[in-house]
Tab-separated table of C-alpha atoms and ligand atoms in Angstrom:
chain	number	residue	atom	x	y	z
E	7	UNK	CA	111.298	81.812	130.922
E	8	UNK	CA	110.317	83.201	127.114
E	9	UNK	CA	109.322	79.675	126.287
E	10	UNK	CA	106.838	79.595	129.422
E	11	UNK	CA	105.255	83.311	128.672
E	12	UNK	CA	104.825	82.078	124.912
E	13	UNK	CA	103.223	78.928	126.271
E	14	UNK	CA	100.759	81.098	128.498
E	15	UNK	CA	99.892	83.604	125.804
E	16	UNK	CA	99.350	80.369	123.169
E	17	UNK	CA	96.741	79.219	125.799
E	18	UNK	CA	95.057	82.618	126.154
E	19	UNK	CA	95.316	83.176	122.659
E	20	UNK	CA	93.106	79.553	122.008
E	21	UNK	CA	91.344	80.211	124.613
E	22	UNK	CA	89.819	83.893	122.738
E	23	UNK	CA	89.375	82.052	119.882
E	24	UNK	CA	87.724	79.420	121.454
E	25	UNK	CA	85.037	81.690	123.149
E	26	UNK	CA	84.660	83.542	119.719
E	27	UNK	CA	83.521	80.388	117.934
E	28	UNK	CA	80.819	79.710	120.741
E	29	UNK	CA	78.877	82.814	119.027
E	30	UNK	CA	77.089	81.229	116.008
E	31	UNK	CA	77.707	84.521	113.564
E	32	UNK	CA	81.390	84.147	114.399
E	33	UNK	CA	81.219	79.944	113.452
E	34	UNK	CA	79.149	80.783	110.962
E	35	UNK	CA	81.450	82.936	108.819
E	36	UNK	CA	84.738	81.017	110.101
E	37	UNK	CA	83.350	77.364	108.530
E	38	UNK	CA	82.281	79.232	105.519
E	39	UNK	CA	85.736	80.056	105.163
E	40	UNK	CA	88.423	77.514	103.575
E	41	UNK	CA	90.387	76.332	106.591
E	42	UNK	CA	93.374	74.724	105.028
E	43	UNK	CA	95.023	76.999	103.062
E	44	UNK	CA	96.456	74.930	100.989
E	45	UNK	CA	98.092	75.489	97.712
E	46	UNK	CA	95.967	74.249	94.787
E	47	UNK	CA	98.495	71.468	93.367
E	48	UNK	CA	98.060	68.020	92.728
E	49	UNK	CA	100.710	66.612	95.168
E	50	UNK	CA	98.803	67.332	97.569
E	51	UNK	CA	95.891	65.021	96.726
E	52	UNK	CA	97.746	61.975	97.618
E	53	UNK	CA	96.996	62.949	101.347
E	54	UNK	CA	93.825	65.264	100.889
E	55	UNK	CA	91.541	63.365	98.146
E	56	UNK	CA	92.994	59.594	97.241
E	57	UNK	CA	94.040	58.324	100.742
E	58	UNK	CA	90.280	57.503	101.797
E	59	UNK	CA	89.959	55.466	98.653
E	60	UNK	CA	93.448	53.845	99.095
E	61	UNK	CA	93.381	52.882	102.303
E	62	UNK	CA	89.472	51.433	101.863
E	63	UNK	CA	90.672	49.567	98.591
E	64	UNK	CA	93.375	48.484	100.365
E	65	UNK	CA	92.018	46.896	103.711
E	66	UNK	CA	88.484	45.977	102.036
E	67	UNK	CA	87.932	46.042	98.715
E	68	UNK	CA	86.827	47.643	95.747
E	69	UNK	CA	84.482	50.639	95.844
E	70	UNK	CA	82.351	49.513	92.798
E	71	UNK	CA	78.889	49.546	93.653
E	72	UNK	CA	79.267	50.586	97.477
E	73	UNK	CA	77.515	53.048	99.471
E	74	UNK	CA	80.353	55.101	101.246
E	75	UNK	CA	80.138	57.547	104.447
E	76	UNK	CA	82.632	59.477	105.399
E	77	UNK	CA	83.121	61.534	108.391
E	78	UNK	CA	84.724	64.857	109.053
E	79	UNK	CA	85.957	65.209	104.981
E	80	UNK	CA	86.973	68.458	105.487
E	81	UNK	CA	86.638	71.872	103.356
E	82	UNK	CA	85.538	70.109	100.201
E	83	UNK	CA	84.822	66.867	99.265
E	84	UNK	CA	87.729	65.551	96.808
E	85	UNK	CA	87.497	62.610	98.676
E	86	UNK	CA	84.103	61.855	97.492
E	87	UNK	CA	84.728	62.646	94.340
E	88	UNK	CA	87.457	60.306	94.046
E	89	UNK	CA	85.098	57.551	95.456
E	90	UNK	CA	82.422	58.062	92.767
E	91	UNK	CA	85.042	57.888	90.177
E	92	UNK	CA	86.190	54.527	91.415
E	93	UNK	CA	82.904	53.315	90.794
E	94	UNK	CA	81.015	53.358	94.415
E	95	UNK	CA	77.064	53.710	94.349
E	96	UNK	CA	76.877	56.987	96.835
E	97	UNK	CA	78.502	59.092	98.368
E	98	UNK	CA	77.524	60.473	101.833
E	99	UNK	CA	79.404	63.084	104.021
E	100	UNK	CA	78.768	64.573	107.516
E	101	UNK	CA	80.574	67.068	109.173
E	102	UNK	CA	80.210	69.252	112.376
E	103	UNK	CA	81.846	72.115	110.658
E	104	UNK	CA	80.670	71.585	106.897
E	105	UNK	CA	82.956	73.289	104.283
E	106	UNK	CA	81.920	75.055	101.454
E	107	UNK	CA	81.482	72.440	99.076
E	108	UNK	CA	80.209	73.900	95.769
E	109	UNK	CA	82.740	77.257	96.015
E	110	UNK	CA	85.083	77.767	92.978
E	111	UNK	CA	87.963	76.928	94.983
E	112	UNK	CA	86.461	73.495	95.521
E	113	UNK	CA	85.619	72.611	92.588
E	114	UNK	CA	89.479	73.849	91.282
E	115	UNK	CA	90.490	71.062	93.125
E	116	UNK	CA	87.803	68.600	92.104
E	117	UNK	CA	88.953	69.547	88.815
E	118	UNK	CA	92.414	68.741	89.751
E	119	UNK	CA	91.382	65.421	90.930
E	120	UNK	CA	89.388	64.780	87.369
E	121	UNK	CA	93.154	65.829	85.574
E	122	UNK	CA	94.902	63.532	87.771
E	123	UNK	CA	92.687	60.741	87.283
E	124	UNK	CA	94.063	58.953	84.426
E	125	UNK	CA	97.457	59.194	85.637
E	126	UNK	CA	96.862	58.075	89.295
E	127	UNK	CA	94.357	55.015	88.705
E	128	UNK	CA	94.945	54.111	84.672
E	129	UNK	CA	93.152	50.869	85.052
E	130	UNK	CA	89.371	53.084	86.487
E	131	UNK	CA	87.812	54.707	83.663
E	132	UNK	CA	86.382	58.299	84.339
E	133	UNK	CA	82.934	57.835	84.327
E	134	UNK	CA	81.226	59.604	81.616
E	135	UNK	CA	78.122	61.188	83.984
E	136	UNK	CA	80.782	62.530	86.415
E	137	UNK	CA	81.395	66.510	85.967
E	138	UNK	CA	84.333	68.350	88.212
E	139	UNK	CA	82.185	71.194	87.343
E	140	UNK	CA	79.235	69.860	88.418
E	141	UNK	CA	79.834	67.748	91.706
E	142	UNK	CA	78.559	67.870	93.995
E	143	UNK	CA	75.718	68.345	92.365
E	144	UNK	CA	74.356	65.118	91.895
E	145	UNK	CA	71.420	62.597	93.223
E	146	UNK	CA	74.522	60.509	94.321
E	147	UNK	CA	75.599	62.991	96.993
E	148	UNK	CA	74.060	63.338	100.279
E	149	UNK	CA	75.735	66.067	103.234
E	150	UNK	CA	74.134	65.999	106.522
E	151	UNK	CA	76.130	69.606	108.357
E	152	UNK	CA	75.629	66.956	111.720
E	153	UNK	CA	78.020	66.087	114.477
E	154	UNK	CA	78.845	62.357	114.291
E	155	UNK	CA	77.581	62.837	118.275
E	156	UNK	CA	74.609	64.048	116.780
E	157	UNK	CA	73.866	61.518	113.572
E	158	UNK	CA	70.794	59.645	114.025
E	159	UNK	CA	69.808	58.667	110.151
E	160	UNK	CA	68.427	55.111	110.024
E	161	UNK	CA	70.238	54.393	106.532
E	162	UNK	CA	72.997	51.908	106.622
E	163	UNK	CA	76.289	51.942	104.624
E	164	UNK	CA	78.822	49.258	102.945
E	165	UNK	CA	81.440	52.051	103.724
E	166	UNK	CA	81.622	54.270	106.903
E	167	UNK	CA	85.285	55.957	106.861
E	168	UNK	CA	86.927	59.196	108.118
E	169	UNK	CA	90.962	60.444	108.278
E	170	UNK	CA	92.148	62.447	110.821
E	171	UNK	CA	88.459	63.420	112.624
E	172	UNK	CA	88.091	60.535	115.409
E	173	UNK	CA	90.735	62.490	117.414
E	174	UNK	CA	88.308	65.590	117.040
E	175	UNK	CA	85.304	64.025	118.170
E	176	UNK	CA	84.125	64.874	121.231
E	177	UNK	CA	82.236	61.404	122.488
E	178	UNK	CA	84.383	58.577	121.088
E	179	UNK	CA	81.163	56.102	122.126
E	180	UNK	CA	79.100	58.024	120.108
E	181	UNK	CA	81.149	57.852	116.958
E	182	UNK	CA	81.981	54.159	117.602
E	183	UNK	CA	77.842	53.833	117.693
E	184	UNK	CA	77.420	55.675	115.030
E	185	UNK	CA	79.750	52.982	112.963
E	186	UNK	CA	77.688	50.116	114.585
E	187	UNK	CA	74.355	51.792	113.425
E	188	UNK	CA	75.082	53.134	109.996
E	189	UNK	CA	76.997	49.316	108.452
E	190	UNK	CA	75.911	47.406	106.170
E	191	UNK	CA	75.512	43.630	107.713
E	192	UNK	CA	78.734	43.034	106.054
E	193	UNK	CA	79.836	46.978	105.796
E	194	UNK	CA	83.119	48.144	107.050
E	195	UNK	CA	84.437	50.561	108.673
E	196	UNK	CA	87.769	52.407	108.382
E	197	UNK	CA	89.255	55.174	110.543
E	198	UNK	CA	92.831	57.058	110.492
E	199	UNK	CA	93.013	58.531	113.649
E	200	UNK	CA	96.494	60.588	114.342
E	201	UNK	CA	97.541	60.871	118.111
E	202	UNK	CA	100.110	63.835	117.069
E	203	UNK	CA	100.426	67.143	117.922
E	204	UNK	CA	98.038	69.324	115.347
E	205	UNK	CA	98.840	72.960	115.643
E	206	UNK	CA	101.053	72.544	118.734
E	207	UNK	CA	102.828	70.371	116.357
E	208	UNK	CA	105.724	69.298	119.013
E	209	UNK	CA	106.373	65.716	117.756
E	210	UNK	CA	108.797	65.070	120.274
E	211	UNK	CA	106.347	64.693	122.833
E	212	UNK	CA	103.265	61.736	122.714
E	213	UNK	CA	101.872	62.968	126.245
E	214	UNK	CA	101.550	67.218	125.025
E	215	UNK	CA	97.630	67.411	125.128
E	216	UNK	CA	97.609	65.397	128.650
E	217	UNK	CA	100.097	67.838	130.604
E	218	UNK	CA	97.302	70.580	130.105
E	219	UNK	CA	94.403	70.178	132.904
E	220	UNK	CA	91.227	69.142	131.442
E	221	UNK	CA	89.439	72.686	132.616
E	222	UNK	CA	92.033	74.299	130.383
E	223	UNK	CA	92.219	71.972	127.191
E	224	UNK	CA	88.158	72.568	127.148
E	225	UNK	CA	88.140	76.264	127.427
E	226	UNK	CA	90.684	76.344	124.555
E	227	UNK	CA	89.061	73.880	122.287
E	228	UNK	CA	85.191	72.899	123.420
E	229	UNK	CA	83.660	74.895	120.113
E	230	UNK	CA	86.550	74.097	117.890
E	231	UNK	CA	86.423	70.585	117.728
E	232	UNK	CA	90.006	70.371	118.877
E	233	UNK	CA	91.739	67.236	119.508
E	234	UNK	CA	90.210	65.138	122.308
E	235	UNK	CA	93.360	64.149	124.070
E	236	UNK	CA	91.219	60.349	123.817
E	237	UNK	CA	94.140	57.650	123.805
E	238	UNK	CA	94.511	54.441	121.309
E	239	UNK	CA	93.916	52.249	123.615
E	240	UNK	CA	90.257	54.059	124.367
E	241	UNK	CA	89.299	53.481	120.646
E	242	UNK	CA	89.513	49.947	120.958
E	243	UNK	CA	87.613	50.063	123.864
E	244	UNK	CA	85.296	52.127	122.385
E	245	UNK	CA	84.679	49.877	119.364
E	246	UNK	CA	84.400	46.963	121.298
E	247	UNK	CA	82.399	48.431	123.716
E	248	UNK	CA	79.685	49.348	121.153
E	249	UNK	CA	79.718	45.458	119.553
E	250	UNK	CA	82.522	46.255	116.970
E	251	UNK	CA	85.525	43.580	115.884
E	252	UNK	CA	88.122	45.546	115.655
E	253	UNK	CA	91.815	45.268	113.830
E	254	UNK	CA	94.470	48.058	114.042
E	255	UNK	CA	95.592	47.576	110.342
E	256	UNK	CA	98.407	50.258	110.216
E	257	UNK	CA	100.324	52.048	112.967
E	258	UNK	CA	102.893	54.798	112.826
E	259	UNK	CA	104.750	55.003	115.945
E	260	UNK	CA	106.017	58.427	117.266
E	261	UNK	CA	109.480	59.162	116.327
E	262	UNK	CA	110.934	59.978	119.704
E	263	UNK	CA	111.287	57.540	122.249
E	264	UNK	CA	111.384	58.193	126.184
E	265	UNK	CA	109.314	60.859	127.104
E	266	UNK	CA	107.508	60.020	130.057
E	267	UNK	CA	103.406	60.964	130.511
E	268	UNK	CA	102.934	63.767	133.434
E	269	UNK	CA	102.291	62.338	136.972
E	270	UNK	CA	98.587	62.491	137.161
E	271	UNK	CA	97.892	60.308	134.107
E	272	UNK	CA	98.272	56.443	135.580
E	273	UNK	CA	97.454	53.279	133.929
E	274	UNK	CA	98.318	54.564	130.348
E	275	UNK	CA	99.290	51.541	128.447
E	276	UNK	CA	102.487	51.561	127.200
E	277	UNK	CA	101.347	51.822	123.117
E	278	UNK	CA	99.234	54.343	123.593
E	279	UNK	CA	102.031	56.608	124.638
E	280	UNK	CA	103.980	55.577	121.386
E	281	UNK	CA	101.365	55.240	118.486
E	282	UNK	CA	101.368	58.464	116.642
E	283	UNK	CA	99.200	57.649	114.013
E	284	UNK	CA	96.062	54.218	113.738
E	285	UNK	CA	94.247	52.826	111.534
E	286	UNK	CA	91.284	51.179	112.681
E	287	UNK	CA	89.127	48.780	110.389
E	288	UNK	CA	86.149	47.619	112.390
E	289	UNK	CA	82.873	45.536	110.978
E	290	UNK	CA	79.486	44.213	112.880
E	291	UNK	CA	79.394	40.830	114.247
E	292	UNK	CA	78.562	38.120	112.289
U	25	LIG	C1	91.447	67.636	110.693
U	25	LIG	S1	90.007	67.805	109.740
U	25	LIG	C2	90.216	66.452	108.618
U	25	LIG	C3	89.559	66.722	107.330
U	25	LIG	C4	89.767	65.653	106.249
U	25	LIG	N1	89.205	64.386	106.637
U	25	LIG	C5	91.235	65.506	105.947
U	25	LIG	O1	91.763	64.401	106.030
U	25	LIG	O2	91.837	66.499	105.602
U	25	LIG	C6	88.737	67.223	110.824
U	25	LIG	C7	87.360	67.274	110.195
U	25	LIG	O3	86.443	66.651	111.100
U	25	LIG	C8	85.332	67.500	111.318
U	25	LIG	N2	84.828	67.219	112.675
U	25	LIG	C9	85.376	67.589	113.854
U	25	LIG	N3	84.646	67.127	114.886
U	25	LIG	C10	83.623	66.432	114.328
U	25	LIG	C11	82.515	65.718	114.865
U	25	LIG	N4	82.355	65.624	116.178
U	25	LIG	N5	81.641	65.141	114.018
U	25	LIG	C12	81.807	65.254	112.660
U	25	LIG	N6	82.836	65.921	112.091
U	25	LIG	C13	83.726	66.503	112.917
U	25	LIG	C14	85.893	68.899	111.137
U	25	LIG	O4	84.889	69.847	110.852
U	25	LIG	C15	86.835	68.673	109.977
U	25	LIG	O5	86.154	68.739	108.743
């Protein structure tokens, strides 16, 4: 009974907040805000700065002389820095809910990537033009504040990439256009996309965002960019769909086994009740 009424208030509770960010003044001074508040310490750059740059070196290559876009980086753009410092040409970013990029607690932790550097990659040289104190400040960095729904720049990219935004995006054809568009005749692109539980953060359960109606999972989330409740199985399509290849180069399944989706939802494919976490590399066709 106390579980329910906490459930009801949580919904009425998103909900409020929900309506509140449909008011631009109200967006306006939440995005300018930082909204992870994380810690400034460098173990936490492993997952918020290097994993872009990791995975991409990883699954295709070396940055060195690439043009990179990444999608949905976040509050600041560590990330980007971390790219330029690996060697790549450019660095592009767009966001629906742009961060504030050049505050001083931004550029604490671009300076925290900068100390790390040497230590994390020995065998990539700093480059000598690249300031912590300066980026992004520089003719190498571009930041469109754009939906990816809502992209339409004609340049093309060896490198379109995001972690943890293609669950947020509202029109999963849209992004997987947008990855079609924007590579490179032999670009790639790389996407982490995590099917967990975000702030309801119930791991146990793989089917959480489908037992709410669709009517209610809007009116809690439509201006927040919440998760789109969009399975993995609907990526592929997605990718596909738009003229992608596409490989699934990592998976993390969820950790609980069993639970069974809620009656309405039919047809869901058996892995995309159990794959908590994808990684999606997809490239043009040749
Ligand atoms: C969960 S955060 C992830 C941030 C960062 N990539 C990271 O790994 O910490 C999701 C990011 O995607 C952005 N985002 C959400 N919906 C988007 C959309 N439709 N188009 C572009 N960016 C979007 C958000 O503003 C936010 O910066």
């Amino acid at each position: 009974m106390f579980a329910n009424v906490m459930v009801v208030f949580e919904v009425f509770r998103e909900m409020a907040k929900n309506a509140a960010m449909g008011i631009p003044a109200v967006r306006d001074a939440r995005v300018a805000r930082q909204r992870t508040a994380l810690p400034l310490d460098a173990s936490h750059l492993d997952r918020y700065a290097f994993p872009l740059l990791d995975l991409v070196t990883t699954h295709v290559g070396s940055v060195i002389g690439k043009t990179i876009l990444e999608i949905g980086p976040g509050d600041n753009l560590a990330s980007g820095l971390a790219f330029l410092a690996a060697g790549a040409k450019s660095y592009s970013a767009l966001d629906r809910f742009p961060g504030p990029y050049a505050s001083e607690l931004s550029r604490r932790w671009y300076r925290l990537v900068e100390q790390t550097w040497s230590l994390k990659y020995p065998h990539l040289k700093w480059p000598a033009y690249l300031d912590a104190n300066r980026f992004p400040n520089y003719p190498e960095v571009t930041t469109f504040p754009i939906s990816a729904e809502n992209f339409n720049q004609t340049a093309r990219y060896d490198v379109v990439c995001s972690f943890a935004v293609g669950e947020h995006v509202s029109d999963i054809h849209a992004f997987a256009a947008l990855n079609r568009r924007a590579l490179s005749e032999s670009g790639v692109g790389l996407h982490v996309v995590d099917f967990g539980g975000h702030q309801w953060d119930r791991p146990e359960d793989p089917y959480l965002f489908l037992r709410f109606p669709v009517s209610v999972w809007r009116a809690m989330g439509s201006n927040r960019g919440f998760p789109n409740r969009i399975r993995f199985h609907e990526y592929l399509d997605a990718f596909a769909q738009s003229g992608l290849s596409v490989d699934v180069v990592d998976r993390r399944a969820f950790k609980t086994v069993g639970r069974r989706p809620p009656a309405w939802v039919t047809r869901l494919p058996e892995e995309s009740g159990s794959i908590q976490e994808a990684t999606f590399v997809v490239r043009r066709p040749r």
